[in-house]
Every structure is written in C-alpha cells, then in structure tokens.
Tab-separated table of N, CA and C in Angstrom:
chain	number	residue	atom	x	y	z
H	1	MET	N	-72.584	-60.934	-33.242
H	1	MET	CA	-71.807	-59.937	-32.520
H	1	MET	C	-71.745	-58.680	-33.382
H	2	ASN	N	-72.162	-57.554	-32.801
H	2	ASN	CA	-72.125	-56.326	-33.580
H	2	ASN	C	-70.716	-55.741	-33.598
H	3	THR	N	-70.544	-54.676	-34.378
H	3	THR	CA	-69.199	-54.127	-34.594
H	3	THR	C	-68.615	-53.493	-33.333
H	4	GLU	N	-69.461	-52.901	-32.472
H	4	GLU	CA	-68.950	-52.282	-31.244
H	4	GLU	C	-68.379	-53.328	-30.304
H	5	GLN	N	-69.103	-54.453	-30.142
H	5	GLN	CA	-68.615	-55.519	-29.273
H	5	GLN	C	-67.331	-56.115	-29.838
H	6	LYS	N	-67.268	-56.255	-31.154
H	6	LYS	CA	-66.076	-56.814	-31.778
H	6	LYS	C	-64.870	-55.901	-31.576
H	7	LYS	N	-65.085	-54.584	-31.696
H	7	LYS	CA	-64.000	-53.629	-31.485
H	7	LYS	C	-63.499	-53.693	-30.047
H	8	LYS	N	-64.431	-53.827	-29.080
H	8	LYS	CA	-64.039	-53.894	-27.676
H	8	LYS	C	-63.202	-55.134	-27.408
H	9	THR	N	-63.633	-56.284	-27.928
H	9	THR	CA	-62.875	-57.515	-27.689
H	9	THR	C	-61.538	-57.468	-28.401
H	10	ASP	N	-61.502	-56.888	-29.602
H	10	ASP	CA	-60.232	-56.754	-30.316
H	10	ASP	C	-59.272	-55.848	-29.561
H	11	SER	N	-59.791	-54.750	-29.031
H	11	SER	CA	-58.914	-53.812	-28.334
H	11	SER	C	-58.392	-54.419	-27.034
H	12	VAL	N	-59.219	-55.141	-26.293
H	12	VAL	CA	-58.776	-55.760	-25.048
H	12	VAL	C	-57.733	-56.827	-25.327
H	13	SER	N	-57.982	-57.692	-26.308
H	13	SER	CA	-57.008	-58.730	-26.624
H	13	SER	C	-55.726	-58.117	-27.177
H	14	GLY	N	-55.835	-57.042	-27.945
H	14	GLY	CA	-54.649	-56.369	-28.456
H	14	GLY	C	-53.808	-55.757	-27.353
H	15	ILE	N	-54.474	-55.163	-26.373
H	15	ILE	CA	-53.753	-54.570	-25.245
H	15	ILE	C	-53.042	-55.646	-24.459
H	16	LEU	N	-53.729	-56.754	-24.183
H	16	LEU	CA	-53.095	-57.841	-23.431
H	16	LEU	C	-51.925	-58.432	-24.199
H	17	LYS	N	-52.068	-58.579	-25.524
H	17	LYS	CA	-50.967	-59.116	-26.321
H	17	LYS	C	-49.759	-58.187	-26.277
H	18	LYS	N	-50.007	-56.878	-26.355
H	18	LYS	CA	-48.897	-55.929	-26.301
H	18	LYS	C	-48.206	-55.973	-24.945
H	19	LYS	N	-48.990	-56.060	-23.880
H	19	LYS	CA	-48.409	-56.076	-22.539
H	19	LYS	C	-47.617	-57.342	-22.295
H	20	PHE	N	-48.136	-58.478	-22.752
H	20	PHE	CA	-47.537	-59.754	-22.408
H	20	PHE	C	-46.552	-60.270	-23.447
H	21	LYS	N	-46.226	-59.501	-24.460
H	21	LYS	CA	-45.247	-59.940	-25.451
H	21	LYS	C	-43.963	-59.124	-25.398
H	22	LYS	N	-43.727	-58.451	-24.279
H	22	LYS	CA	-42.498	-57.674	-24.151
H	22	LYS	C	-41.317	-58.599	-23.970
H	23	LYS	N	-40.195	-58.238	-24.573
H	23	LYS	CA	-38.986	-59.032	-24.401
H	23	LYS	C	-38.321	-58.640	-23.092
H	24	GLY	N	-37.637	-59.589	-22.488
H	24	GLY	CA	-36.965	-59.323	-21.233
H	24	GLY	C	-37.860	-59.482	-20.026
H	25	PHE	N	-39.019	-60.092	-20.215
H	25	PHE	CA	-39.937	-60.315	-19.120
H	25	PHE	C	-40.101	-61.800	-18.857
H	26	VAL	N	-40.422	-62.137	-17.620
H	26	VAL	CA	-40.702	-63.504	-17.212
H	26	VAL	C	-42.181	-63.575	-16.835
H	27	ARG	N	-42.878	-64.560	-17.360
H	27	ARG	CA	-44.295	-64.740	-17.055
H	27	ARG	C	-44.423	-65.780	-15.955
H	28	VAL	N	-45.088	-65.404	-14.874
H	28	VAL	CA	-45.330	-66.308	-13.754
H	28	VAL	C	-46.821	-66.620	-13.730
H	29	ILE	N	-47.152	-67.919	-13.794
H	29	ILE	CA	-48.542	-68.353	-13.788
H	29	ILE	C	-48.791	-69.065	-12.463
H	30	LEU	N	-49.768	-68.572	-11.708
H	30	LEU	CA	-50.137	-69.168	-10.428
H	30	LEU	C	-51.494	-69.835	-10.572
H	31	ARG	N	-51.597	-71.089	-10.138
H	31	ARG	CA	-52.857	-71.838	-10.213
H	31	ARG	C	-53.181	-72.422	-8.844
H	32	SER	N	-54.476	-72.405	-8.487
H	32	SER	CA	-54.903	-73.003	-7.233
H	32	SER	C	-56.414	-73.161	-7.242
H	33	SER	N	-56.899	-74.079	-6.413
H	33	SER	CA	-58.342	-74.214	-6.256
H	33	SER	C	-58.831	-73.384	-5.075
H	34	ASP	N	-57.909	-72.865	-4.270
H	34	ASP	CA	-58.246	-72.014	-3.133
H	34	ASP	C	-57.989	-70.558	-3.509
H	35	VAL	N	-59.048	-69.768	-3.574
H	35	VAL	CA	-58.943	-68.394	-4.046
H	35	VAL	C	-58.128	-67.530	-3.088
H	36	PHE	N	-58.347	-67.704	-1.794
H	36	PHE	CA	-57.702	-66.834	-0.820
H	36	PHE	C	-56.190	-67.040	-0.797
H	37	SER	N	-55.751	-68.295	-0.835
H	37	SER	CA	-54.307	-68.538	-0.848
H	37	SER	C	-53.690	-68.102	-2.174
H	38	LEU	N	-54.434	-68.214	-3.269
H	38	LEU	CA	-53.937	-67.773	-4.570
H	38	LEU	C	-53.731	-66.261	-4.592
H	39	ASP	N	-54.727	-65.515	-4.143
H	39	ASP	CA	-54.603	-64.058	-4.120
H	39	ASP	C	-53.522	-63.604	-3.144
H	40	LYS	N	-53.434	-64.286	-2.005
H	40	LYS	CA	-52.400	-63.951	-1.023
H	40	LYS	C	-51.006	-64.176	-1.613
H	41	ALA	N	-50.815	-65.299	-2.305
H	41	ALA	CA	-49.515	-65.603	-2.917
H	41	ALA	C	-49.183	-64.606	-4.013
H	42	ALA	N	-50.172	-64.242	-4.827
H	42	ALA	CA	-49.929	-63.284	-5.920
H	42	ALA	C	-49.542	-61.914	-5.365
H	43	LEU	N	-50.256	-61.446	-4.368
H	43	LEU	CA	-49.935	-60.144	-3.790
H	43	LEU	C	-48.588	-60.157	-3.082
H	44	LEU	N	-48.273	-61.259	-2.405
H	44	LEU	CA	-46.984	-61.386	-1.727
H	44	LEU	C	-45.837	-61.345	-2.732
H	45	LEU	N	-45.992	-62.058	-3.826
H	45	LEU	CA	-44.968	-62.077	-4.866
H	45	LEU	C	-44.776	-60.693	-5.486
H	46	VAL	N	-45.875	-60.023	-5.807
H	46	VAL	CA	-45.805	-58.699	-6.420
H	46	VAL	C	-45.180	-57.692	-5.451
H	47	GLU	N	-45.558	-57.743	-4.176
H	47	GLU	CA	-44.995	-56.817	-3.192
H	47	GLU	C	-43.491	-57.012	-3.035
H	48	ASN	N	-43.043	-58.276	-2.983
H	48	ASN	CA	-41.615	-58.541	-2.836
H	48	ASN	C	-40.824	-58.047	-4.047
H	49	VAL	N	-41.373	-58.237	-5.238
H	49	VAL	CA	-40.681	-57.777	-6.447
H	49	VAL	C	-40.670	-56.253	-6.506
H	50	LYS	N	-41.778	-55.615	-6.115
H	50	LYS	CA	-41.837	-54.153	-6.142
H	50	LYS	C	-40.847	-53.536	-5.159
H	51	LYS	N	-40.592	-54.208	-4.038
H	51	LYS	CA	-39.611	-53.708	-3.076
H	51	LYS	C	-38.213	-53.709	-3.671
H	52	VAL	N	-37.925	-54.710	-4.504
H	52	VAL	CA	-36.582	-54.862	-5.057
H	52	VAL	C	-36.360	-53.989	-6.285
H	53	ILE	N	-37.289	-54.006	-7.242
H	53	ILE	CA	-37.037	-53.340	-8.527
H	53	ILE	C	-37.874	-52.103	-8.781
H	54	GLY	N	-38.877	-51.851	-7.979
H	54	GLY	CA	-39.754	-50.714	-8.234
H	54	GLY	C	-41.073	-51.171	-8.830
H	55	SER	N	-42.034	-50.260	-8.851
H	55	SER	CA	-43.388	-50.664	-9.231
H	55	SER	C	-43.703	-50.509	-10.708
H	56	GLY	N	-42.877	-49.852	-11.476
H	56	GLY	CA	-43.209	-49.568	-12.863
H	56	GLY	C	-43.119	-50.752	-13.804
H	57	ASN	N	-42.380	-51.776	-13.440
H	57	ASN	CA	-42.135	-52.863	-14.378
H	57	ASN	C	-42.992	-54.098	-14.143
H	58	VAL	N	-43.821	-54.114	-13.111
H	58	VAL	CA	-44.621	-55.292	-12.776
H	58	VAL	C	-45.992	-55.166	-13.414
H	59	ILE	N	-46.418	-56.216	-14.137
H	59	ILE	CA	-47.743	-56.257	-14.750
H	59	ILE	C	-48.518	-57.390	-14.085
H	60	GLY	N	-49.615	-57.062	-13.447
H	60	GLY	CA	-50.445	-58.110	-12.866
H	60	GLY	C	-50.640	-57.911	-11.381
H	61	PRO	N	-51.270	-58.845	-10.751
H	61	PRO	CA	-51.800	-60.117	-11.218
H	61	PRO	C	-53.088	-59.958	-12.038
H	62	VAL	N	-53.114	-60.627	-13.174
H	62	VAL	CA	-54.263	-60.603	-14.078
H	62	VAL	C	-55.046	-61.894	-13.877
H	63	PRO	N	-56.317	-61.809	-13.439
H	63	PRO	CA	-57.108	-63.035	-13.256
H	63	PRO	C	-57.593	-63.574	-14.597
H	64	LEU	N	-57.477	-64.885	-14.771
H	64	LEU	CA	-57.990	-65.553	-15.962
H	64	LEU	C	-59.282	-66.282	-15.595
H	65	PRO	N	-60.093	-66.666	-16.575
H	65	PRO	CA	-61.330	-67.393	-16.267
H	65	PRO	C	-61.038	-68.704	-15.543
H	66	LYS	N	-61.946	-69.051	-14.619
H	66	LYS	CA	-61.731	-70.290	-13.876
H	66	LYS	C	-62.122	-71.487	-14.736
H	67	LYS	N	-61.419	-72.596	-14.506
H	67	LYS	CA	-61.704	-73.825	-15.236
H	67	LYS	C	-62.398	-74.800	-14.300
H	68	ARG	N	-63.383	-75.512	-14.834
H	68	ARG	CA	-64.192	-76.416	-14.030
H	68	ARG	C	-63.965	-77.851	-14.493
H	69	LYS	N	-63.660	-78.729	-13.567
H	69	LYS	CA	-63.477	-80.154	-13.854
H	69	LYS	C	-64.543	-80.920	-13.076
H	70	VAL	N	-65.321	-81.771	-13.781
H	70	VAL	CA	-66.429	-82.498	-13.162
H	70	VAL	C	-66.195	-83.992	-13.303
H	71	TRP	N	-66.406	-84.720	-12.207
H	71	TRP	CA	-66.350	-86.179	-12.211
H	71	TRP	C	-67.717	-86.707	-11.817
H	72	THR	N	-68.204	-87.731	-12.529
H	72	THR	CA	-69.476	-88.363	-12.220
H	72	THR	C	-69.206	-89.787	-11.742
H	73	ILE	N	-69.801	-90.143	-10.590
H	73	ILE	CA	-69.572	-91.450	-9.972
H	73	ILE	C	-70.918	-92.114	-9.737
H	74	LEU	N	-71.013	-93.418	-10.047
H	74	LEU	CA	-72.230	-94.174	-9.770
H	74	LEU	C	-72.383	-94.363	-8.264
H	75	SER	N	-73.600	-94.109	-7.749
H	75	SER	CA	-73.845	-94.298	-6.317
H	75	SER	C	-74.029	-95.774	-5.996
H	76	SER	N	-74.861	-96.423	-6.781
H	76	SER	CA	-75.141	-97.836	-6.560
H	76	SER	C	-75.000	-98.566	-7.897
H	77	PRO	N	-73.977	-99.355	-8.080
H	77	PRO	CA	-73.743	-99.965	-9.391
H	77	PRO	C	-74.716	-101.094	-9.759
H	78	HIS	N	-75.458	-101.657	-8.794
H	78	HIS	CA	-76.292	-102.815	-9.103
H	78	HIS	C	-77.767	-102.462	-9.264
H	79	ILE	N	-78.356	-101.789	-8.300
H	79	ILE	CA	-79.810	-101.626	-8.285
H	79	ILE	C	-80.257	-100.395	-9.074
H	80	ASP	N	-79.777	-99.259	-8.680
H	80	ASP	CA	-80.255	-98.012	-9.258
H	80	ASP	C	-79.142	-97.388	-10.091
H	81	LYS	N	-79.160	-97.654	-11.404
H	81	LYS	CA	-78.090	-97.177	-12.274
H	81	LYS	C	-78.145	-95.666	-12.490
H	82	LYS	N	-79.306	-95.050	-12.244
H	82	LYS	CA	-79.439	-93.624	-12.505
H	82	LYS	C	-78.976	-92.761	-11.332
H	83	ALA	N	-78.737	-93.377	-10.199
H	83	ALA	CA	-78.285	-92.618	-9.036
H	83	ALA	C	-76.786	-92.347	-9.182
H	84	ARG	N	-76.434	-91.093	-9.245
H	84	ARG	CA	-75.039	-90.714	-9.460
H	84	ARG	C	-74.686	-89.519	-8.581
H	85	HIS	N	-73.407	-89.413	-8.274
H	85	HIS	CA	-72.871	-88.252	-7.560
H	85	HIS	C	-71.964	-87.505	-8.521
H	86	GLN	N	-72.013	-86.182	-8.442
H	86	GLN	CA	-71.104	-85.382	-9.257
H	86	GLN	C	-70.196	-84.571	-8.340
H	87	LEU	N	-68.909	-84.666	-8.605
H	87	LEU	CA	-67.907	-83.902	-7.876
H	87	LEU	C	-67.294	-82.910	-8.846
H	88	GLU	N	-67.016	-81.706	-8.376
H	88	GLU	CA	-66.426	-80.709	-9.253
H	88	GLU	C	-65.301	-79.984	-8.532
H	89	ARG	N	-64.387	-79.483	-9.338
H	89	ARG	CA	-63.241	-78.737	-8.824
H	89	ARG	C	-63.012	-77.551	-9.742
H	90	PHE	N	-62.893	-76.368	-9.151
H	90	PHE	CA	-62.597	-75.154	-9.905
H	90	PHE	C	-61.127	-74.815	-9.722
H	91	VAL	N	-60.444	-74.533	-10.818
H	91	VAL	CA	-59.050	-74.114	-10.760
H	91	VAL	C	-58.983	-72.675	-11.249
H	92	ARG	N	-58.447	-71.822	-10.400
H	92	ARG	CA	-58.329	-70.407	-10.729
H	92	ARG	C	-56.880	-70.081	-11.061
H	93	THR	N	-56.690	-69.104	-11.950
H	93	THR	CA	-55.355	-68.794	-12.462
H	93	THR	C	-55.110	-67.284	-12.419
H	94	ARG	N	-53.879	-66.913	-12.086
H	94	ARG	CA	-53.435	-65.522	-12.134
H	94	ARG	C	-52.123	-65.466	-12.919
H	95	ILE	N	-51.937	-64.432	-13.739
H	95	ILE	CA	-50.702	-64.246	-14.498
H	95	ILE	C	-50.028	-62.962	-14.010
H	96	ILE	N	-48.722	-63.050	-13.797
H	96	ILE	CA	-47.925	-61.894	-13.405
H	96	ILE	C	-46.726	-61.830	-14.337
H	97	GLU	N	-46.447	-60.644	-14.882
H	97	GLU	CA	-45.267	-60.452	-15.724
H	97	GLU	C	-44.244	-59.642	-14.944
H	98	LEU	N	-43.036	-60.178	-14.853
H	98	LEU	CA	-41.953	-59.541	-14.113
H	98	LEU	C	-40.746	-59.370	-15.025
H	99	PRO	N	-39.956	-58.321	-14.822
H	99	PRO	CA	-38.737	-58.190	-15.619
H	99	PRO	C	-37.748	-59.283	-15.261
H	100	SER	N	-37.044	-59.791	-16.259
H	100	SER	CA	-36.097	-60.873	-15.994
H	100	SER	C	-34.766	-60.276	-15.555
H	101	SER	N	-34.517	-60.346	-14.257
H	101	SER	CA	-33.258	-59.891	-13.691
H	101	SER	C	-32.840	-60.876	-12.607
H	102	LYS	N	-31.624	-60.756	-12.159
H	102	LYS	CA	-31.094	-61.680	-11.161
H	102	LYS	C	-31.853	-61.573	-9.848
H	103	GLU	N	-32.218	-60.360	-9.439
H	103	GLU	CA	-32.939	-60.163	-8.186
H	103	GLU	C	-34.321	-60.816	-8.217
H	104	VAL	N	-35.008	-60.678	-9.360
H	104	VAL	CA	-36.332	-61.275	-9.506
H	104	VAL	C	-36.233	-62.799	-9.484
H	105	MET	N	-35.222	-63.351	-10.144
H	105	MET	CA	-35.052	-64.805	-10.144
H	105	MET	C	-34.747	-65.331	-8.744
H	106	ASP	N	-34.009	-64.553	-7.951
H	106	ASP	CA	-33.750	-64.956	-6.563
H	106	ASP	C	-35.036	-64.987	-5.754
H	107	ILE	N	-35.920	-64.025	-5.989
H	107	ILE	CA	-37.205	-64.005	-5.293
H	107	ILE	C	-38.039	-65.205	-5.704
H	108	LEU	N	-38.057	-65.532	-6.996
H	108	LEU	CA	-38.843	-66.664	-7.486
H	108	LEU	C	-38.273	-68.005	-7.015
H	109	ASP	N	-36.946	-68.061	-6.798
H	109	ASP	CA	-36.325	-69.325	-6.390
H	109	ASP	C	-36.672	-69.741	-4.972
H	110	GLY	N	-37.025	-68.834	-4.095
H	110	GLY	CA	-37.384	-69.312	-2.778
H	110	GLY	C	-37.400	-68.308	-1.656
H	111	SER	N	-37.012	-67.079	-1.888
H	111	SER	CA	-37.034	-66.131	-0.786
H	111	SER	C	-38.455	-65.668	-0.475
H	112	CYS	N	-39.408	-65.947	-1.356
H	112	CYS	CA	-40.810	-65.599	-1.142
H	112	CYS	C	-41.562	-66.860	-0.727
H	113	SER	N	-42.182	-66.852	0.446
H	113	SER	CA	-42.886	-68.051	0.926
H	113	SER	C	-44.302	-68.072	0.353
H	114	ILE	N	-44.563	-69.060	-0.490
H	114	ILE	CA	-45.857	-69.219	-1.153
H	114	ILE	C	-46.509	-70.478	-0.601
H	115	PRO	N	-47.816	-70.467	-0.328
H	115	PRO	CA	-48.481	-71.642	0.235
H	115	PRO	C	-48.350	-72.882	-0.672
H	116	ALA	N	-48.432	-74.049	-0.047
H	116	ALA	CA	-48.250	-75.294	-0.780
H	116	ALA	C	-49.405	-75.584	-1.739
H	117	SER	N	-50.561	-74.996	-1.513
H	117	SER	CA	-51.707	-75.259	-2.386
H	117	SER	C	-51.648	-74.483	-3.694
H	118	VAL	N	-50.660	-73.607	-3.852
H	118	VAL	CA	-50.529	-72.799	-5.074
H	118	VAL	C	-49.440	-73.390	-5.960
H	119	GLU	N	-49.802	-73.657	-7.202
H	119	GLU	CA	-48.846	-74.187	-8.184
H	119	GLU	C	-48.253	-73.028	-8.976
H	120	ILE	N	-46.939	-73.052	-9.145
H	120	ILE	CA	-46.250	-71.967	-9.847
H	120	ILE	C	-45.643	-72.499	-11.130
H	121	GLU	N	-45.861	-71.776	-12.222
H	121	GLU	CA	-45.242	-72.105	-13.505
H	121	GLU	C	-44.529	-70.851	-14.006
H	122	ILE	N	-43.269	-70.979	-14.339
H	122	ILE	CA	-42.471	-69.845	-14.789
H	122	ILE	C	-42.118	-70.046	-16.251
H	123	LYS	N	-42.467	-69.066	-17.077
H	123	LYS	CA	-42.142	-69.119	-18.503
H	123	LYS	C	-41.281	-67.923	-18.844
H	124	ALA	N	-40.197	-68.174	-19.540
H	124	ALA	CA	-39.293	-67.088	-19.927
H	124	ALA	C	-39.642	-66.564	-21.301
C-alpha cells in the first residue's frame, strides 16, 4: 500500500471515528438480509427523528460492508459424497447516530413502524 492510499484510509477512518465518538449520541444499528426493507426502515427512522429534532444532529444512515454466511450440505450421503449444495445468506448493516433525548427515545421505543425483517440494536 503506497502512502497516498494509506493517507486516504487513515483520513476516512479518522473522520468516521470523530463522527461516531460524540458524547450524548445514541447509535442505532439496523441489520437485515432484505435490502429494500432495510433502506426503507432507515429512511423512515431518520425522517421521523428529523421532524422532531431537526436535521443538523442526525448522522447516517451509513452503509457497512455486507457479511456473507455460507452453509454446505451433502446432497447424497451414501453414493456420491462429492455432490453438495451450498446455501448463502447476506446480512447488510446500516448505522445511524441520533442525539440522546427523550423525544428520540420515544421514537425508537415504538412510534416508528419498522418491518419485522429488520433487526434493531441500540447502543448508548
């Protein structure tokens, strides 16, 4: 890796660290294998928070790299041992940083309808 590429990666990681290490913020992590419902949930959450507190304090949604999980299953356990099926699942993740206030916590508790296929993790 040459010095220019290293500087770019250092600057990007430094910017993300500065943005995501602010005190008084709540980090919301959304995970799903369905991209459309994930993006819909992230935009819905951000829009609801922006209506309540304004747009200056919301960071995200920031897409993270997708994770791939692979399972290998034998097709025929007796005759042909080399015949196998592979199943895979991609999990996509989005991070949103919101200011920690009572109004935002009320939105996260249930006033925002998020699809059942989206998993929500809240870190303070």
